[in-house]
PDB file of C-alpha atoms and ligand atoms in Angstrom:
ATOM      1  CA  MET A 921      -0.002   0.022   0.008  1.00 42.00           C
ATOM      2  CA  MET A 922       1.389   3.389  -0.970  1.00 42.00           C
ATOM      3  CA  GLY A 923       0.273   5.064   2.268  1.00 42.00           C
ATOM      4  CA  ASP A 924       2.303   2.593   4.319  1.00 50.00           C
ATOM      5  CA  ALA A 925       5.483   3.463   2.507  1.00 65.00           C
ATOM      6  CA  VAL A 926       5.036   7.145   3.209  1.00 79.00           C
ATOM      7  CA  ASN A 927       4.125   6.784   6.854  1.00 93.00           C
ATOM      8  CA  THR A 928       6.176   3.791   7.926  1.00 95.00           C
ATOM      9  CA  ILE A 929       9.791   2.823   8.295  1.00 95.00           C
ATOM     10  CA  GLU A 930      10.734  -0.820   8.752  1.00 95.00           C
ATOM     11  CA  TRP A 931      14.230  -1.245  10.206  1.00 94.00           C
ATOM     12  CA  THR A 932      16.256  -3.971  11.850  1.00 93.00           C
ATOM     13  CA  SER A 933      18.241  -3.222  14.967  1.00 93.00           C
ATOM     14  CA  LYS A 934      21.170  -5.651  15.168  1.00 89.00           C
ATOM     15  CA  SER A 935      21.987  -5.120  18.870  1.00 88.00           C
ATOM     16  CA  LEU A 936      20.943  -3.393  22.071  1.00 88.00           C
ATOM     17  CA  GLU A 937      23.450  -0.670  21.184  1.00 88.00           C
ATOM     18  CA  GLN A 938      21.676  -0.050  17.899  1.00 91.00           C
ATOM     19  CA  THR A 939      18.330   0.180  19.738  1.00 93.00           C
ATOM     20  CA  LEU A 940      19.919   2.785  21.997  1.00 92.00           C
ATOM     21  CA  ALA A 941      21.210   4.578  18.936  1.00 92.00           C
ATOM     22  CA  LEU A 942      17.747   4.449  17.359  1.00 95.00           C
ATOM     23  CA  GLY A 943      16.373   6.338  20.385  1.00 95.00           C
ATOM     24  CA  ALA A 944      19.124   8.943  20.129  1.00 92.00           C
ATOM     25  CA  LEU A 945      18.517   9.321  16.453  1.00 93.00           C
ATOM     26  CA  ILE A 946      14.786   9.902  16.889  1.00 95.00           C
ATOM     27  CA  ALA A 947      15.595  12.420  19.638  1.00 95.00           C
ATOM     28  CA  GLN A 948      17.146  14.646  16.960  1.00 92.00           C
ATOM     29  CA  GLN A 949      13.633  15.124  15.522  1.00 94.00           C
ATOM     30  CA  VAL A 950      11.799  15.604  18.776  1.00 96.00           C
ATOM     31  CA  ARG A 951      10.187  18.908  19.781  1.00 95.00           C
ATOM     32  CA  ALA A 952       8.293  19.992  22.943  1.00 95.00           C
ATOM     33  CA  GLY A 953       4.835  18.513  23.012  1.00 95.00           C
ATOM     34  CA  ASP A 954       5.733  15.394  21.054  1.00 97.00           C
ATOM     35  CA  VAL A 955       4.412  12.015  22.070  1.00 97.00           C
ATOM     36  CA  ILE A 956       6.236   8.815  21.221  1.00 98.00           C
ATOM     37  CA  ALA A 957       4.046   5.712  21.575  1.00 97.00           C
ATOM     38  CA  LEU A 958       6.229   2.708  22.301  1.00 97.00           C
ATOM     39  CA  ASN A 959       5.066  -0.862  21.993  1.00 97.00           C
ATOM     40  CA  GLY A 960       6.800  -4.202  22.274  1.00 95.00           C
ATOM     41  CA  HIS A 961       6.926  -7.232  24.577  1.00 91.00           C
ATOM     42  CA  LEU A 962       9.103  -7.558  27.660  1.00 87.00           C
ATOM     43  CA  GLY A 963      12.756  -7.719  26.679  1.00 87.00           C
ATOM     44  CA  ALA A 964      12.207  -6.209  23.246  1.00 92.00           C
ATOM     45  CA  GLY A 965      14.424  -3.268  24.175  1.00 91.00           C
ATOM     46  CA  LYS A 966      11.863  -0.608  25.159  1.00 93.00           C
ATOM     47  CA  THR A 967      13.943   0.660  28.079  1.00 90.00           C
ATOM     48  CA  GLN A 968      17.035   0.765  25.941  1.00 91.00           C
ATOM     49  CA  PHE A 969      15.158   2.803  23.366  1.00 95.00           C
ATOM     50  CA  VAL A 970      13.974   5.244  26.035  1.00 95.00           C
ATOM     51  CA  ARG A 971      17.565   5.527  27.378  1.00 93.00           C
ATOM     52  CA  GLY A 972      18.795   6.482  23.930  1.00 93.00           C
ATOM     53  CA  LEU A 973      15.950   8.926  23.386  1.00 95.00           C
ATOM     54  CA  ALA A 974      16.446  10.552  26.773  1.00 94.00           C
ATOM     55  CA  ALA A 975      20.243  10.742  26.278  1.00 92.00           C
ATOM     56  CA  GLY A 976      19.704  12.325  22.895  1.00 92.00           C
ATOM     57  CA  LEU A 977      17.625  15.007  24.580  1.00 94.00           C
ATOM     58  CA  GLY A 978      20.251  15.751  27.238  1.00 92.00           C
ATOM     59  CA  VAL A 979      19.181  13.456  30.078  1.00 92.00           C
ATOM     60  CA  ASP A 980      21.784  11.393  31.935  1.00 86.00           C
ATOM     61  CA  GLN A 981      20.736   7.971  30.578  1.00 79.00           C
ATOM     62  CA  ARG A 982      21.733   6.218  33.817  1.00 80.00           C
ATOM     63  CA  LEU A 983      18.697   7.840  35.437  1.00 85.00           C
ATOM     64  CA  VAL A 984      16.396   5.984  33.078  1.00 86.00           C
ATOM     65  CA  SER A 985      15.160   2.651  34.391  1.00 78.00           C
ATOM     66  CA  SER A 986      12.355   0.393  33.393  1.00 67.00           C
ATOM     67  CA  PRO A 987       9.171   2.051  34.754  1.00 59.00           C
ATOM     68  CA  THR A 988       7.706  -1.297  35.840  1.00 62.00           C
ATOM     69  CA  PHE A 989       6.858  -0.148  39.371  1.00 68.00           C
ATOM     70  CA  VAL A 990       6.723   3.545  38.607  1.00 78.00           C
ATOM     71  CA  LEU A 991       3.842   4.674  36.439  1.00 88.00           C
ATOM     72  CA  MET A 992       5.521   7.921  35.503  1.00 90.00           C
ATOM     73  CA  SER A 993       9.039   9.373  35.712  1.00 91.00           C
ATOM     74  CA  GLU A 994      10.159  12.868  34.672  1.00 92.00           C
ATOM     75  CA  TYR A 995      13.751  13.530  33.673  1.00 93.00           C
ATOM     76  CA  GLY A 996      15.250  16.994  33.341  1.00 93.00           C
ATOM     77  CA  THR A 997      17.176  17.768  30.155  1.00 93.00           C
ATOM     78  CA  GLY A 998      18.816  21.067  31.057  1.00 91.00           C
ATOM     79  CA  ASN A 999      17.379  22.487  27.824  1.00 92.00           C
ATOM     80  CA  VAL A1000      14.993  25.460  28.215  1.00 92.00           C
ATOM     81  CA  ASP A1001      13.145  24.720  24.960  1.00 92.00           C
ATOM     82  CA  LEU A1002      12.405  21.154  26.002  1.00 94.00           C
ATOM     83  CA  PRO A1003      12.981  20.995  29.767  1.00 93.00           C
ATOM     84  CA  ALA A1004      11.800  17.448  30.469  1.00 94.00           C
ATOM     85  CA  VAL A1005      11.299  13.959  29.165  1.00 95.00           C
ATOM     86  CA  VAL A1006       8.244  12.269  30.651  1.00 94.00           C
ATOM     87  CA  HIS A1007       8.395   8.461  30.694  1.00 93.00           C
ATOM     88  CA  ILE A1008       5.070   6.721  31.258  1.00 93.00           C
ATOM     89  CA  ASP A1009       4.195   3.044  31.655  1.00 91.00           C
ATOM     90  CA  ALA A1010       0.611   2.562  30.439  1.00 91.00           C
ATOM     91  CA  TYR A1011       0.521  -1.163  31.218  1.00 90.00           C
ATOM     92  CA  ARG A1012      -1.827  -0.717  34.198  1.00 88.00           C
ATOM     93  CA  LEU A1013      -3.351   2.650  33.244  1.00 89.00           C
ATOM     94  CA  LYS A1014      -6.942   3.187  32.279  1.00 89.00           C
ATOM     95  CA  GLY A1015      -6.054   6.557  30.934  1.00 88.00           C
ATOM     96  CA  LEU A1016      -3.625   9.460  31.350  1.00 87.00           C
ATOM     97  CA  SER A1017      -5.920  11.066  33.969  1.00 87.00           C
ATOM     98  CA  ASP A1018      -4.786   8.203  36.313  1.00 88.00           C
ATOM     99  CA  LEU A1019      -1.499  10.113  36.466  1.00 88.00           C
ATOM    100  CA  GLU A1020      -2.918  13.399  37.616  1.00 88.00           C
ATOM    101  CA  SER A1021      -2.212  12.633  41.261  1.00 85.00           C
ATOM    102  CA  MET A1022       1.426  12.105  40.270  1.00 84.00           C
ATOM    103  CA  GLY A1023       1.688  15.537  38.681  1.00 83.00           C
ATOM    104  CA  TRP A1024       0.680  14.760  35.124  1.00 86.00           C
ATOM    105  CA  SER A1025      -1.274  17.444  33.274  1.00 88.00           C
ATOM    106  CA  PRO A1026      -1.953  18.493  29.714  1.00 85.00           C
ATOM    107  CA  GLU A1027       0.412  21.436  30.347  1.00 86.00           C
ATOM    108  CA  LEU A1028       3.196  19.013  31.321  1.00 86.00           C
ATOM    109  CA  LEU A1029       2.612  17.160  28.059  1.00 86.00           C
ATOM    110  CA  ALA A1030       2.802  20.419  26.037  1.00 89.00           C
ATOM    111  CA  GLY A1031       6.181  21.390  27.497  1.00 89.00           C
ATOM    112  CA  SER A1032       7.895  17.977  27.384  1.00 95.00           C
ATOM    113  CA  ALA A1033       8.737  15.100  25.186  1.00 96.00           C
ATOM    114  CA  THR A1034       6.567  12.202  26.347  1.00 96.00           C
ATOM    115  CA  VAL A1035       7.404   8.565  25.723  1.00 96.00           C
ATOM    116  CA  ILE A1036       4.693   6.036  26.604  1.00 95.00           C
ATOM    117  CA  GLU A1037       5.456   2.365  26.978  1.00 94.00           C
ATOM    118  CA  TRP A1038       2.543  -0.047  26.230  1.00 93.00           C
ATOM    119  CA  ALA A1039       0.920   2.917  24.508  1.00 95.00           C
ATOM    120  CA  ASP A1040      -1.544   0.734  22.581  1.00 94.00           C
ATOM    121  CA  ARG A1041      -3.369   0.180  25.868  1.00 93.00           C
ATOM    122  CA  ILE A1042      -4.445   3.819  25.920  1.00 93.00           C
ATOM    123  CA  ALA A1043      -4.583   4.250  22.122  1.00 93.00           C
ATOM    124  CA  GLU A1044      -7.778   6.354  22.243  1.00 92.00           C
ATOM    125  CA  GLU A1045      -6.008   8.908  24.414  1.00 91.00           C
ATOM    126  CA  LEU A1046      -3.005   9.488  22.202  1.00 93.00           C
ATOM    127  CA  PRO A1047      -2.943  12.781  20.325  1.00 92.00           C
ATOM    128  CA  ASP A1048      -3.672  12.525  16.602  1.00 93.00           C
ATOM    129  CA  ASP A1049      -0.103  13.518  15.902  1.00 95.00           C
ATOM    130  CA  HIS A1050       2.342  11.074  17.423  1.00 96.00           C
ATOM    131  CA  LEU A1051       5.131   8.692  16.478  1.00 98.00           C
ATOM    132  CA  ARG A1052       4.488   5.014  17.002  1.00 98.00           C
ATOM    133  CA  VAL A1053       7.539   2.780  17.550  1.00 98.00           C
ATOM    134  CA  GLU A1054       7.107  -0.986  17.798  1.00 98.00           C
ATOM    135  CA  LEU A1055       9.954  -3.280  18.769  1.00 97.00           C
ATOM    136  CA  GLN A1056       9.573  -7.009  17.988  1.00 96.00           C
ATOM    137  CA  HIS A1057      11.789  -9.900  18.828  1.00 93.00           C
ATOM    138  CA  ALA A1058      13.785 -11.345  15.965  1.00 91.00           C
ATOM    139  CA  PRO A1059      16.480 -14.108  16.016  1.00 87.00           C
ATOM    140  CA  GLY A1060      19.412 -13.470  18.416  1.00 84.00           C
ATOM    141  CA  ASP A1061      19.783  -9.835  19.523  1.00 85.00           C
ATOM    142  CA  GLU A1062      18.029  -8.508  16.457  1.00 92.00           C
ATOM    143  CA  ARG A1063      14.816  -6.558  16.764  1.00 95.00           C
ATOM    144  CA  GLN A1064      12.366  -5.692  14.043  1.00 96.00           C
ATOM    145  CA  VAL A1065      11.472  -2.014  14.376  1.00 97.00           C
ATOM    146  CA  THR A1066       8.397  -0.493  12.856  1.00 97.00           C
ATOM    147  CA  ILE A1067       8.164   3.296  13.007  1.00 97.00           C
ATOM    148  CA  THR A1068       4.830   4.827  12.037  1.00 97.00           C
ATOM    149  CA  ALA A1069       4.124   8.516  11.750  1.00 97.00           C
ATOM    150  CA  ALA A1070       0.555   9.293  12.827  1.00 95.00           C
ATOM    151  CA  GLY A1071      -0.273  12.839  11.765  1.00 93.00           C
ATOM    152  CA  GLU A1072       1.251  15.382   9.467  1.00 93.00           C
ATOM    153  CA  SER A1073       4.142  16.737  11.520  1.00 94.00           C
ATOM    154  CA  TRP A1074       5.727  13.297  12.040  1.00 96.00           C
ATOM    155  CA  THR A1075       5.137  12.342   8.407  1.00 95.00           C
ATOM    156  CA  GLU A1076       7.156  15.385   7.419  1.00 95.00           C
ATOM    157  CA  ARG A1077      10.014  14.368   9.711  1.00 95.00           C
ATOM    158  CA  LEU A1078      10.107  10.778   8.512  1.00 95.00           C
ATOM    159  CA  PRO A1079      12.377  11.172   5.455  1.00 93.00           C
ATOM    160  CA  LEU A1080      15.236  12.633   7.571  1.00 92.00           C
ATOM    161  CA  MET A1081      14.811   9.765  10.019  1.00 93.00           C
ATOM    162  CA  ARG A1082      14.826   7.218   7.200  1.00 92.00           C
ATOM    163  CA  ALA A1083      18.143   8.599   5.835  1.00 90.00           C
ATOM    164  CA  ALA A1084      19.738   8.650   9.272  1.00 89.00           C
ATOM    165  CA  LEU A1085      18.657   5.035   9.945  1.00 90.00           C
ATOM    166  CA  GLU A1086      20.167   3.843   6.669  1.00 88.00           C
ATOM    167  CA  ARG A1087      23.496   5.328   7.798  1.00 85.00           C
ATOM    168  CA  LEU A1088      23.145   3.885  11.257  1.00 84.00           C
ATOM    169  CA  GLY A1089      22.537   0.400   9.847  1.00 79.00           C
ATOM    170  CA  LYS A1090      26.061   0.551   8.405  1.00 81.00           C
ATOM    171  CA  ALA A1091      27.870   2.408  11.181  1.00 81.00           C
ATOM    172  CA  HIS A1092      29.531   1.157  14.333  1.00 85.00           C
ATOM    173  CA  VAL A1093      27.899   2.651  17.384  1.00 85.00           C
ATOM    174  CA  CYS A1094      29.355   3.399  20.858  1.00 87.00           C
ATOM    175  CA  PRO A1095      28.315   0.573  23.240  1.00 83.00           C
ATOM    176  CA  THR A1096      27.671   3.138  26.021  1.00 83.00           C
ATOM    177  CA  CYS A1097      25.743   5.955  24.375  1.00 84.00           C
ATOM    178  CA  GLY A1098      24.850   4.762  20.894  1.00 80.00           C
ATOM    179  CA  ALA A1099      26.658   7.606  19.077  1.00 83.00           C
ATOM    180  CA  GLU A1100      28.250   6.797  15.759  1.00 83.00           C
ATOM    181  CA  VAL A1101      31.991   6.015  16.027  1.00 87.00           C
ATOM    182  CA  LEU A1102      34.553   5.904  13.247  1.00 83.00           C
ATOM    183  CA  GLU A1103      36.937   2.948  13.364  1.00 81.00           C
ATOM    184  CA  THR A1104      39.841   5.353  13.273  1.00 84.00           C
ATOM    185  CA  ALA A1105      38.794   7.028  16.533  1.00 85.00           C
ATOM    186  CA  GLU A1106      41.347   6.826  19.317  1.00 88.00           C
ATOM    187  CA  SER A1107      38.663   5.706  21.796  1.00 88.00           C
ATOM    188  CA  PHE A1108      37.277   3.036  19.416  1.00 89.00           C
ATOM    189  CA  PRO A1109      34.962   1.134  19.922  1.00 88.00           C
ATOM    190  CA  PHE A1110      33.744   3.877  22.235  1.00 91.00           C
ATOM    191  CA  CYS A1111      32.958   7.457  21.075  1.00 88.00           C
ATOM    192  CA  SER A1112      34.997   9.012  23.893  1.00 89.00           C
ATOM    193  CA  LYS A1113      37.170   8.295  26.870  1.00 89.00           C
ATOM    194  CA  ARG A1114      34.245   9.091  29.091  1.00 88.00           C
ATOM    195  CA  CYS A1115      32.059   6.373  27.503  1.00 87.00           C
ATOM    196  CA  ARG A1116      34.903   3.891  27.831  1.00 88.00           C
ATOM    197  CA  LEU A1117      35.090   4.714  31.573  1.00 87.00           C
ATOM    198  CA  VAL A1118      31.343   4.381  32.069  1.00 83.00           C
ATOM    199  CA  ASP A1119      31.679   0.969  30.443  1.00 81.00           C
ATOM    200  CA  LEU A1120      34.537  -0.053  32.735  1.00 82.00           C
ATOM    201  CA  ASN A1121      32.490   1.038  35.691  1.00 78.00           C
ATOM    202  CA  LYS A1122      29.668  -1.330  34.650  1.00 73.00           C
ATOM    203  CA  TRP A1123      32.241  -4.093  34.409  1.00 70.00           C
ATOM    204  CA  PHE A1124      33.191  -3.510  38.022  1.00 71.00           C
ATOM    205  CA  ARG A1125      29.645  -3.426  39.221  1.00 70.00           C
ATOM    206  CA  GLY A1126      29.025  -6.804  37.603  1.00 63.00           C
ATOM    207  CA  ASP A1127      26.344  -5.802  35.122  1.00 57.00           C
ATOM    208  CA  TYR A1128      28.760  -6.009  32.296  1.00 50.00           C
ATOM    209  CA  ARG A1129      27.623  -7.531  29.024  1.00 50.00           C
ATOM    210  CA  ILE A1130      30.067  -6.694  26.264  1.00 45.00           C
ATOM    211  CA  GLY A1131      33.386  -8.458  25.954  1.00 42.00           C
ATOM    212  CA  THR A1132      35.965  -5.831  26.873  1.00 44.00           C
ATOM    213  CA  GLU A1133      38.690  -6.849  29.282  1.00 45.00           C
ATOM    214  CA  LEU A1134      40.440  -4.686  31.792  1.00 45.00           C
ATOM    215  CA  ASN A1135      43.909  -5.120  30.643  1.00 45.00           C
ATOM    216  CA  ASN A1136      46.071  -2.321  31.780  1.00 47.00           C
ATOM    217  CA  VAL A1137      46.894  -0.219  34.783  1.00 48.00           C
ATOM    218  CA  GLU A1138      45.726   2.933  33.031  1.00 53.00           C
ATOM    219  CA  ASP A1139      42.157   1.566  32.868  1.00 53.00           C
ATOM    220  CA  VAL A1140      42.141   0.930  36.638  1.00 54.00           C
ATOM    221  CA  ASN A1141      43.475   4.395  37.358  1.00 56.00           C
ATOM    222  CA  ASP A1142      40.835   5.904  35.035  1.00 56.00           C
ATOM    223  CA  LEU A1143      38.123   4.022  36.838  1.00 56.00           C
ATOM    224  CA  GLU A1144      39.192   5.236  40.240  1.00 56.00           C
ATOM    225  CA  GLU A1145      39.112   8.733  38.873  1.00 54.00           C
ATOM    226  CA  LEU A1146      35.546   8.204  37.716  1.00 53.00           C
ATOM    227  CA  GLN A1147      34.239   6.952  41.076  1.00 46.00           C
TER     228      GLN A1147
HETATM  229 ZN1   ZN B1292      29.617   7.102  23.635  1.00 69.64          ZN
END
């Protein structure tokens, strides 16, 4: 169908890092008042996507956790034009008004970027103009991503996103923040020394996933500096 091609991007994320990078890439198109409707089963990478999105908007991504027991979180961006990212878990919500006691209001929505997990559960309450992102399990670490622009403003932004995603599919991305990294970079495979240190810190805390080894004294000194 022609309409699908215009309003939809199908993309494959090859890793958690690419899902993070996808979030950061979409963040480049986000304006105050935008709503991103996120869908996907447990473990599909929704939290990783939100981390990338939030980091792309200036939030310290380490603040972003799965909202499983928190219906709504608000993260400051330090940017006056878009001061907050609001992260909502709609799994147990009947509607957005359920969040009013937690400080949610239409005004908050207007001044923030809002990302709603399990958004299909409150589909009737989503604004006409929103971006729908669906993450689906695929073999291994791959995820099938379907991005759908609902409404005119997102449809207009889709071609830029499509071009950036094509580049991302080919690029190496920083395992910490999802930024694109050239293989010639001194900090490769990380985008910066800072991201390499954040990664080492994870290794020490035991939630390390990627196969880097601590192999020299300089790394240990750097780590002590970070803590
Ligand atoms: Zn990085």
